[in-house]
Short mmCIF file of C-alpha atoms in Angstrom, two decimals:
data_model
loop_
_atom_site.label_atom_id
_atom_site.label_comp_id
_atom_site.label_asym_id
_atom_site.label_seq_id
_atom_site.Cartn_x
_atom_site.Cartn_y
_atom_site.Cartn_z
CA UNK A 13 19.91 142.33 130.61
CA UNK A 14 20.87 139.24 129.38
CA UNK A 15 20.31 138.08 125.52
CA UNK A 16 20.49 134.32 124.18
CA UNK A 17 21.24 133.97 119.98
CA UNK A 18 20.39 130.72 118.75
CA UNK A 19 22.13 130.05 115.26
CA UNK A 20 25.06 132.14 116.16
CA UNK A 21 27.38 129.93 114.28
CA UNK A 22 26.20 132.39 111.95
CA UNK A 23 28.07 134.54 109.90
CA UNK A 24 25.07 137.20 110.43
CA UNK A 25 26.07 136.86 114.13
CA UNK A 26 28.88 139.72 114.32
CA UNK A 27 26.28 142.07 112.34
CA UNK A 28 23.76 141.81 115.49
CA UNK A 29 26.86 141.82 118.22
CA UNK A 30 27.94 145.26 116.11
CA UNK A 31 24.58 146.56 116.85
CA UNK A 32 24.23 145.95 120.36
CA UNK A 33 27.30 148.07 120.59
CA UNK A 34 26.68 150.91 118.84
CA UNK A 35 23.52 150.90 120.23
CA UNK A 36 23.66 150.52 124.00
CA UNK A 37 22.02 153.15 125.00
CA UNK A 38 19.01 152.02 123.09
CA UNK A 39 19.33 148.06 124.64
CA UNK A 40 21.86 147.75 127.51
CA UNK A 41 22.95 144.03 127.31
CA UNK A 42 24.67 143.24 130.38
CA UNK A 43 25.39 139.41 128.86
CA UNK A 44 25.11 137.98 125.49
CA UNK A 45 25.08 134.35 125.17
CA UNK A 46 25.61 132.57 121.85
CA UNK A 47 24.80 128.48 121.15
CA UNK A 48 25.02 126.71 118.74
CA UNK A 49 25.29 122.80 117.56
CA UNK A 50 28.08 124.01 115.49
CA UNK A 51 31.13 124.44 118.11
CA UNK A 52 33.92 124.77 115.71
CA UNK A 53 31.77 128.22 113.97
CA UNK A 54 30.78 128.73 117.43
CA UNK A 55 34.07 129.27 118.98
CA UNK A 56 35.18 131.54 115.95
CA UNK A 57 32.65 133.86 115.94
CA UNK A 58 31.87 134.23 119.78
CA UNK A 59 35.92 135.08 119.90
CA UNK A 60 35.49 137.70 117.17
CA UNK A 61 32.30 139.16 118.99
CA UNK A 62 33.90 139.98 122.45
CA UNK A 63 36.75 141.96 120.13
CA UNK A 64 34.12 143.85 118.54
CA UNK A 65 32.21 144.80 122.14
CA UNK A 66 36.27 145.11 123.58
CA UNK A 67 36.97 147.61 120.42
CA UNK A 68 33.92 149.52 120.78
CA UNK A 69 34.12 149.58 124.64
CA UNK A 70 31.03 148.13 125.98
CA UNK A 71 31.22 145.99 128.86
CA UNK A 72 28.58 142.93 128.57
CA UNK A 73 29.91 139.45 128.98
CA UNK A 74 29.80 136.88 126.02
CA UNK A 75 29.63 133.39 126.58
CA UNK A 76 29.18 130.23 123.93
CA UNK A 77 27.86 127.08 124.75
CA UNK A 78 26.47 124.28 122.54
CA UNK A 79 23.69 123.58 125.90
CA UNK A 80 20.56 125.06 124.62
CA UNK A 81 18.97 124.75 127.77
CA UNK A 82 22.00 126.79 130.02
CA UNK A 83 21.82 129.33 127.18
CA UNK A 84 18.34 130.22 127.40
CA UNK A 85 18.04 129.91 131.07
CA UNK A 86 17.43 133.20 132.77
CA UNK A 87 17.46 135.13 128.90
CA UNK A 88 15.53 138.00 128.81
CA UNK A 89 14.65 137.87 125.43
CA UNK A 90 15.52 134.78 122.85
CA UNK A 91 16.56 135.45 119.11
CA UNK A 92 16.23 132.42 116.74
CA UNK A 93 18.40 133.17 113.55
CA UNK A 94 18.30 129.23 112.28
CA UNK A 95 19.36 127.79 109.09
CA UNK A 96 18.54 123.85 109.33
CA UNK A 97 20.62 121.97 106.87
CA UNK A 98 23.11 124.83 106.37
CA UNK A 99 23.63 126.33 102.95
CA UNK A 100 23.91 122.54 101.57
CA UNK A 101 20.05 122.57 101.80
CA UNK A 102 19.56 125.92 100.77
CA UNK A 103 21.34 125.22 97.54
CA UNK A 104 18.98 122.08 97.01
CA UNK A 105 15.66 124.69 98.11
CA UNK A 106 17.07 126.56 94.99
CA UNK A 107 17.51 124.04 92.65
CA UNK A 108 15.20 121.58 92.41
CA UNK A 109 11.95 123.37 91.98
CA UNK A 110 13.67 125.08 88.64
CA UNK A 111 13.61 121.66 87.22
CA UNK A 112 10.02 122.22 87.05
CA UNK A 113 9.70 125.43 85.55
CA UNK A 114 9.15 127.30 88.90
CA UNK A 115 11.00 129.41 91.14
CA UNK A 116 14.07 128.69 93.26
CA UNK A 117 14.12 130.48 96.08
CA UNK A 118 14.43 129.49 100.28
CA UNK A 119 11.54 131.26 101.26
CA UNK A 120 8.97 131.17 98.80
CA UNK A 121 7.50 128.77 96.50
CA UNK A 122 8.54 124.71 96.89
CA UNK A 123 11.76 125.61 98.21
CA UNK A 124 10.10 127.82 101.15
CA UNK A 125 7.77 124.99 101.89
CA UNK A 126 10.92 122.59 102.04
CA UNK A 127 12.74 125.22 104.49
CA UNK A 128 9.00 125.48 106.66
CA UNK A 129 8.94 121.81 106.74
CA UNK A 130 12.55 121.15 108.20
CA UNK A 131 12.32 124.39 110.75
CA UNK A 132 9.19 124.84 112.36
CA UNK A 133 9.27 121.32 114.30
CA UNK A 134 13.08 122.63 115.60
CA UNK A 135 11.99 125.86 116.63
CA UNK A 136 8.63 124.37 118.30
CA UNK A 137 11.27 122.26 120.23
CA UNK A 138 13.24 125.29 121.42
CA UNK A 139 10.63 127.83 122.37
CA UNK A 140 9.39 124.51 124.63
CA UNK A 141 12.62 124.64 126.24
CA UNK A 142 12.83 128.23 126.34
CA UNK A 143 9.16 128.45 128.10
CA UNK A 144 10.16 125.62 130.78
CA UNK A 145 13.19 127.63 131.54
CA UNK A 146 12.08 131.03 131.51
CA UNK A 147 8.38 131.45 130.22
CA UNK A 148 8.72 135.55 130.42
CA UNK A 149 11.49 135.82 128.07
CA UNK A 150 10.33 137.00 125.06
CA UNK A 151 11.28 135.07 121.42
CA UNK A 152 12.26 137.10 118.35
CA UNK A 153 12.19 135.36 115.11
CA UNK A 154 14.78 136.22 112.14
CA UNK A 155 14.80 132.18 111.23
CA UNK A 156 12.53 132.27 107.58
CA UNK A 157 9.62 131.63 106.44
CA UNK A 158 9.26 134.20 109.09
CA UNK A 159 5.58 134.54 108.55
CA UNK A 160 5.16 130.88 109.35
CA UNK A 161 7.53 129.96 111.62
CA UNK A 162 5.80 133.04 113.71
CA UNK A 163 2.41 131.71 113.19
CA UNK A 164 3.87 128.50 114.23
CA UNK A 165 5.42 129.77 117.45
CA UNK A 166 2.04 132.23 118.44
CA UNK A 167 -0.22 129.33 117.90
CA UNK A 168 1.91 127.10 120.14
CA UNK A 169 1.21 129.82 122.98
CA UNK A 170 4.29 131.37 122.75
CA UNK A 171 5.57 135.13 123.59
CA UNK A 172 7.09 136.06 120.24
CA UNK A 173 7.23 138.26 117.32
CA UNK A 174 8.90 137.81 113.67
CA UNK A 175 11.14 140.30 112.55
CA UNK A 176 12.01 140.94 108.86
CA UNK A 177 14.56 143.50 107.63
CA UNK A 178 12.93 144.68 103.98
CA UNK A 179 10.73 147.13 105.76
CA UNK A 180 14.19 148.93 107.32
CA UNK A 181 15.42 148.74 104.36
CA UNK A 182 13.07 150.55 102.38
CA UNK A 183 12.60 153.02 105.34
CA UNK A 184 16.81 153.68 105.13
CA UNK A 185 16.54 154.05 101.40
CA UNK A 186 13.47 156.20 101.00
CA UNK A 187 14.84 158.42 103.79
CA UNK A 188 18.59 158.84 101.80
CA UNK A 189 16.23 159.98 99.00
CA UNK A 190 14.70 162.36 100.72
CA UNK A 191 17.14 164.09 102.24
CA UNK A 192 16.00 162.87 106.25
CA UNK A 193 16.59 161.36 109.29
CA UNK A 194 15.32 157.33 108.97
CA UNK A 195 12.99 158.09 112.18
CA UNK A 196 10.84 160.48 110.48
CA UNK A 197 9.92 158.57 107.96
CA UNK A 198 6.78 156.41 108.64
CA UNK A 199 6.20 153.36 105.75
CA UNK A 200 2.49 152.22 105.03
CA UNK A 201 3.72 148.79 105.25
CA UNK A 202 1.29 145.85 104.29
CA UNK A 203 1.30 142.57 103.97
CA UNK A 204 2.98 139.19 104.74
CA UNK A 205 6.35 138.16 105.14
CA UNK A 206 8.03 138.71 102.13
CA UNK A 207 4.60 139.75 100.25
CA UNK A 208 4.27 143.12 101.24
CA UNK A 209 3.80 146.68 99.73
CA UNK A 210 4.64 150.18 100.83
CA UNK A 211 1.44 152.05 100.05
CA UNK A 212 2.74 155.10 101.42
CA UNK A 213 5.45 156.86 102.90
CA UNK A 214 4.73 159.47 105.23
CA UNK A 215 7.07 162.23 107.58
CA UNK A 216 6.77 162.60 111.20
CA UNK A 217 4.72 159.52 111.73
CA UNK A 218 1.31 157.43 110.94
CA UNK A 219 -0.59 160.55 110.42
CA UNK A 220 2.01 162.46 108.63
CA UNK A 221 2.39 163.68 104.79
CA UNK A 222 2.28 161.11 102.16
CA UNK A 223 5.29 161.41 100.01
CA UNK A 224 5.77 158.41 97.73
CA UNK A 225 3.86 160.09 94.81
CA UNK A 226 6.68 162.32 94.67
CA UNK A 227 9.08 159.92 95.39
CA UNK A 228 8.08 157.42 92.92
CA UNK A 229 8.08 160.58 90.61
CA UNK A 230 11.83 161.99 91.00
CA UNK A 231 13.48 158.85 91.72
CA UNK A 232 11.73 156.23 89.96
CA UNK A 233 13.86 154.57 88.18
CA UNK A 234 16.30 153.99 91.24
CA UNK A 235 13.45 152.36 93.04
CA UNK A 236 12.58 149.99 90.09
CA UNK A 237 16.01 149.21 89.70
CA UNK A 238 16.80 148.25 93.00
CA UNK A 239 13.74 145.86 92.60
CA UNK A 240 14.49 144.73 88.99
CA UNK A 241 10.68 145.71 88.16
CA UNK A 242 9.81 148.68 84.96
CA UNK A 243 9.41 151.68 86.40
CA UNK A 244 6.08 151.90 84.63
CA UNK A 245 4.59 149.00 86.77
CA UNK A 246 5.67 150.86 89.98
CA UNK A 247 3.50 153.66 88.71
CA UNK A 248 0.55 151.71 87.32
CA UNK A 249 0.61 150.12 90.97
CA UNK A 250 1.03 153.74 92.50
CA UNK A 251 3.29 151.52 95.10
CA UNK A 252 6.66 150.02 95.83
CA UNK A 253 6.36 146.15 96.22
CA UNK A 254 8.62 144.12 98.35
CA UNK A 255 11.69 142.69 95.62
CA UNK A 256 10.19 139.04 96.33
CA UNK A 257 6.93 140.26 94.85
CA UNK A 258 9.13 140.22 91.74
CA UNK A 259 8.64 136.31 91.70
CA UNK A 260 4.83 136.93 91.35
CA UNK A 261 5.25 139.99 88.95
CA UNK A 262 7.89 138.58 86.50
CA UNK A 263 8.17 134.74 87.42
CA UNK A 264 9.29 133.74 84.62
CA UNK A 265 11.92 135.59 83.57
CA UNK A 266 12.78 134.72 87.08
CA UNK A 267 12.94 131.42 86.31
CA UNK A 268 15.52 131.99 83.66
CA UNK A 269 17.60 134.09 85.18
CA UNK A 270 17.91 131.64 87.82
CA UNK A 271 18.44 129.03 85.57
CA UNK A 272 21.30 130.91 83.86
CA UNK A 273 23.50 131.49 86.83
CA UNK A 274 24.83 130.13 89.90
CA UNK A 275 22.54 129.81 92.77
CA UNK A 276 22.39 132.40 95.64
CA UNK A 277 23.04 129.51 98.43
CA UNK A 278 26.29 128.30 96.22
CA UNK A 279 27.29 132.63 96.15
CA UNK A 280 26.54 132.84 100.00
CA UNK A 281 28.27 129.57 100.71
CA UNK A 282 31.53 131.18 99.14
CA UNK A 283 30.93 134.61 100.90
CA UNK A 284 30.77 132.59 104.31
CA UNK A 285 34.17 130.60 103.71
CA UNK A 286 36.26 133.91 103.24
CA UNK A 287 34.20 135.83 106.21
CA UNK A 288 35.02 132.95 108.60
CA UNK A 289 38.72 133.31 107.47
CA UNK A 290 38.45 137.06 108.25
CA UNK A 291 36.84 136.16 111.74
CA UNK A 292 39.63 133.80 112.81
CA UNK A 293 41.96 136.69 112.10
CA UNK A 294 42.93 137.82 115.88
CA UNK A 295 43.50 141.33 114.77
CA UNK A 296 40.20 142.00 113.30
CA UNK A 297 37.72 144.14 115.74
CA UNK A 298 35.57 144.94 113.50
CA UNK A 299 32.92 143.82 111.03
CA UNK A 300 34.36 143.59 107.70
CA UNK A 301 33.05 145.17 104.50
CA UNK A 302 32.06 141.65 103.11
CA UNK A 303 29.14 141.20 105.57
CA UNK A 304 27.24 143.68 103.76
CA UNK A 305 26.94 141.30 100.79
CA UNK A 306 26.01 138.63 102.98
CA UNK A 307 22.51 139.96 103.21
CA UNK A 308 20.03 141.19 105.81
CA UNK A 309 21.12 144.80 105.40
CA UNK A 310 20.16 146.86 108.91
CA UNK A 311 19.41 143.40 110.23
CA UNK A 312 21.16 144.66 113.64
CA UNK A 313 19.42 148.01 113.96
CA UNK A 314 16.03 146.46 113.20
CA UNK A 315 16.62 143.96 115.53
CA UNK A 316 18.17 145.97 118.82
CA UNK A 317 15.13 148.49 118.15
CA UNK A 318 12.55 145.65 118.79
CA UNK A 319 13.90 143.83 121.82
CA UNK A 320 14.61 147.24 123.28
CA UNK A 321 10.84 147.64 122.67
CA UNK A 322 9.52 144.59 124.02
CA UNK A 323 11.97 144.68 127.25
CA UNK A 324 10.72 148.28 127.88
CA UNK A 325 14.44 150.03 127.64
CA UNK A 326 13.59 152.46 124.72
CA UNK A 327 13.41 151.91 120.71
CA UNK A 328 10.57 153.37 118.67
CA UNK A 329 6.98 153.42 119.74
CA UNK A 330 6.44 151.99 116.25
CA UNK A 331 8.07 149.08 114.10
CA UNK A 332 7.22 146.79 111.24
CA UNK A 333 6.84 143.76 112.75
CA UNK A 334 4.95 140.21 111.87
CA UNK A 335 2.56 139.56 113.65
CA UNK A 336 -1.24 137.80 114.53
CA UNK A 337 -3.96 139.78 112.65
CA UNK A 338 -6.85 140.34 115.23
CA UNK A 339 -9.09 142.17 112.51
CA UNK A 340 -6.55 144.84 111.44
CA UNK A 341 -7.19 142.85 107.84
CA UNK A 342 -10.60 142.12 107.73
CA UNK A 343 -10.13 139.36 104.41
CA UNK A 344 -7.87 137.28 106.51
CA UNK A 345 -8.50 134.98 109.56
CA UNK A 346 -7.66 136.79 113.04
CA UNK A 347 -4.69 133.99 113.61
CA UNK A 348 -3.19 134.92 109.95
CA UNK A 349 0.56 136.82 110.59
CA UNK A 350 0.79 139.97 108.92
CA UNK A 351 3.30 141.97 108.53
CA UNK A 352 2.64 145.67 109.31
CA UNK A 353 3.13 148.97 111.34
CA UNK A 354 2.78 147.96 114.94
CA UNK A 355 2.96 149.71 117.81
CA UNK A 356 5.55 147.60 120.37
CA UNK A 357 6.10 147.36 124.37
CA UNK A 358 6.87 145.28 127.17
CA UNK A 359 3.20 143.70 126.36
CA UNK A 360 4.20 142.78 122.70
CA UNK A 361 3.33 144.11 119.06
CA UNK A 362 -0.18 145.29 118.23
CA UNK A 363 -1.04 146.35 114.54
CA UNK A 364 -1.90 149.60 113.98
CA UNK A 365 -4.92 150.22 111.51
CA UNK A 366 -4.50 149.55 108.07
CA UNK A 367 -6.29 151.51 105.31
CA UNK A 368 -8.36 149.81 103.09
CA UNK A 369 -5.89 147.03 100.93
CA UNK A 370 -6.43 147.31 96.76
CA UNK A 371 -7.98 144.21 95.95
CA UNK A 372 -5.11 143.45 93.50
CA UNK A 373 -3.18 142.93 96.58
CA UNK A 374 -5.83 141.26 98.96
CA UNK A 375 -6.46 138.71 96.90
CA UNK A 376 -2.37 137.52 96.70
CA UNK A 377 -2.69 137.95 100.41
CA UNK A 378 -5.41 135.51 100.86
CA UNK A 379 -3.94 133.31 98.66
CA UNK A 380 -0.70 133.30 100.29
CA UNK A 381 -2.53 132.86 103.16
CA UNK A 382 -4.30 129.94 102.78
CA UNK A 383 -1.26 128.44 101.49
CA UNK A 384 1.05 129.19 104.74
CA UNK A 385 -2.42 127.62 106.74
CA UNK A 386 -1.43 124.45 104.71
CA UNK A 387 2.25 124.85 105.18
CA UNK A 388 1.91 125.25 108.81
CA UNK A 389 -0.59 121.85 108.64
CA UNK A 390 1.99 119.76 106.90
CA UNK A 391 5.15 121.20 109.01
CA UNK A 392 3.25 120.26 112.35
CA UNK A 393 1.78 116.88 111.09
CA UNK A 394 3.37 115.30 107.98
CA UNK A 395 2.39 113.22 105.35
CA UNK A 396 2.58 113.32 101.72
CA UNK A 397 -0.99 114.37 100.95
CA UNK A 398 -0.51 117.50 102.85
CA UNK A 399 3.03 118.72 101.48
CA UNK A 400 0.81 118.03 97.93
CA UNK A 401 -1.87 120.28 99.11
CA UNK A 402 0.28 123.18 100.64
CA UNK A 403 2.38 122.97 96.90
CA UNK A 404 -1.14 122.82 95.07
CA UNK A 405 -2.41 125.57 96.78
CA UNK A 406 0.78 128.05 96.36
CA UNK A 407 0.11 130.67 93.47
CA UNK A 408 3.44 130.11 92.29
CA UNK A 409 2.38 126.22 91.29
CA UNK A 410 -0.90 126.18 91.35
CA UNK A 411 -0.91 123.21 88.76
CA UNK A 412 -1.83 119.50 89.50
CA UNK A 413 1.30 117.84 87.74
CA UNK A 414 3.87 120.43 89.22
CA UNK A 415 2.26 119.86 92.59
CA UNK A 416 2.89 116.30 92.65
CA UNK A 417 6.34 116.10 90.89
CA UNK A 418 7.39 119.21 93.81
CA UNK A 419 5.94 117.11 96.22
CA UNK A 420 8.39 113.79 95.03
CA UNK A 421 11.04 116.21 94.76
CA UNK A 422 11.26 118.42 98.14
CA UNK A 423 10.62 114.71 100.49
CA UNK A 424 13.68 112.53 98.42
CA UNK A 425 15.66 116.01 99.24
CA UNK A 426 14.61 116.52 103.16
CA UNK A 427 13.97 113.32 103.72
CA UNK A 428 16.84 113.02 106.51
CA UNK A 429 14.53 115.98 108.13
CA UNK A 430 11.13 114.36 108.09
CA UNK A 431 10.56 111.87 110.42
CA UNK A 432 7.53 111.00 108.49
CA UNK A 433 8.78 110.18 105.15
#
């Protein structure tokens, strides 16, 4: 089996090579090929990666090249883990929108649009390449806005499916509460990419005993802490919300917090410079402990489980994946990407029913919703007048005069990235 990473100049990368060797009886990868643009990170990190298979004994080949198209060629299955414009443009996707009183963050709000706007045409141009090369391999998505980037990439035709790791997370957590094994515990797991809920958390699968009540009723205050929410919302909600629903639920203390400290891109950017240093170390073999502040926590595990799905060598029967909608939410078009319980195999991810959504979270959905429609419009075609309408329409703007200042903002700081502008 042979797997292609695109992005793996990343310092995520030796997270996901850690996971295909722990985990090879779950996905046996015979090769692993990494690319990048970025040969110097490239080199670094591919070196590091065959000490970490070496260490652990497992026996696929890695190879780097900077050719996209000889990387892809003959993958089985394609995972896109891009960052266009590098932390440099992250810290500017969490910066400028606080000059208007709203949220800085990469994948919501302006600063999401901004990151949709600059990544969608690159990954359109890669799953193109990857289709004329090998139109069977399959294309997992980690690069964010997940949800649109997806919707971008199934629209276009493509075989893919997004992959986000909150869901994991909150299934590894809730199961560490509990006492259990992370397999038996099934989330109720609604909603977009990073606008989702866990109505429910049941044992021994879709069908099993809800527990969250008494979750949410021994170990509240853990749960809202983790999310920085009151514990008494949690339990006027009778849910756990995703952490970004946190810039819905309290933006504007947000705001201030954000405005108070450094940014998370300038933190990261930091992080990355003493993890590369670690990686160039020839005696390291394994992943250090400062990758787990990098982010993505279970990012590996969540992502071995669904290729091994797709490519029909094992994982679980069911995974939280994003997705196209086909009905399972009634209030949203059949082309919207949700992200839910799905069941996944060789023929791809289909949702599994959804119980009937509070309208309290519906309508966000639909809002969001329409908003990602305008993204995705503005992404694929340009122009001013669109970026406007996509900001206008987000319910994290929403106003006329914040639209319109956003929209002067995010094209004098991506400008280099729009063609258009």
């Amino acid at each position: 089996m042979k797997l292609t990473v695109v992005g793996a100049g990343s310092t995520y990368t030796p997270e996901l090579v850690d996971g295909f060797a722990r985990l090879r009886d779950t996905l046996p990868v015979a090769e692993l090929v990494l690319t990048d643009p970025a040969t110097d990170r490239l080199d670094l990190v591919g070196a590091f990666a065959r000490r970490i298979l070496a260490h652990q004994d497992h026996p696929a080949r890695v190879t780097t090249t900077a050719d996209l198209d000889a990387a892809v060629d003959g993958a089985d299955a394609v995972l896109l883990q891009l960052r266009v414009g590098g932390q440099a443009a992250r810290r500017q996707d969490e910066t400028w929108p606080l000059e208007c009183g709203c949220v800085g963050q990469e994948t919501t709000g302006a600063g999401g649009l901004a990151k949709a706007l600059r990544t969608v045409p690159v990954v359109l141009d890669i799953a193109e390449r990857v289709r004329r090369r090998n139109p069977d391999a399959w294309i997992v998505d980690f690069t964010n806005p997940v949800g649109i980037v997806t919707r971008a990439l199934l629209g276009a035709g493509h075989k893919a499916v997004g992959l986000c790791n909150v869901a994991i997370g909150f299934q590894r957590k809730f199961a560490a509460l509990l006492g259990t094994d992370p397999a038996d515990v099934h989330l109720d797991h609604v909603g977009l990419n990073h606008l989702t809920w866990e109505t429910g958390v049941r044992l021994g699968g879709p069908d099993g005993e809800d527990v969250l009540p008494g979750l949410l009723a021994e170990h509240g205050d853990t749960i809202a802490r983790d999310l920085h929410l009151p514990r008494a919302l949690l339990e006027r909600l009778n849910t756990v919300p995703s952490y970004y629903l946190r810039y819905y639920y309290a933006h504007d203390e947000a705001v201030e917090e954000q405005k108070a400290g450094p940014s998370r891109a300038s933190q990261v950017a930091a992080m990355e410079k003493e993890l590369l240093a670690l990686y160039a170390d020839p005696a390291l073999s394994e992943k250090p402990a400062l990758l787990a502040e990098r982010g993505g926590a279970y990012y590996s595990e969540a992502a071995v489980d669904l290729a091994a799905a797709l490519l029909g060598g094992g994982g679980s029967p069911y995974q939280v994946v994003n997705t196209d909608n086909r009905g399972t939410l009634p209030f949203l078009p059949d082309d919207a990407v949700i992200e839910v319980q799905a069941a996944v195999d060789r023929t791809g991810a289909t949702p599994l029913p959804v119980r009937a959504v509070d309208p309290l979270y519906a309508g966000l959905m639909a809002n969001v919703t329409a908003y990602e429609d305008l993204a995705l419009e503005a992404a694929l075609r340009g122009g001013r007048d669109r970026v406007f309408r996509a900001l206008l329409a987000h319910p994290l703007i929403g106003q006329y005069a914040y639209a319109q200042t956003l929209t002067d903002r995010l094209i004098a700081h991506n400008r280099e990235y729009l063609p258009w502008a």
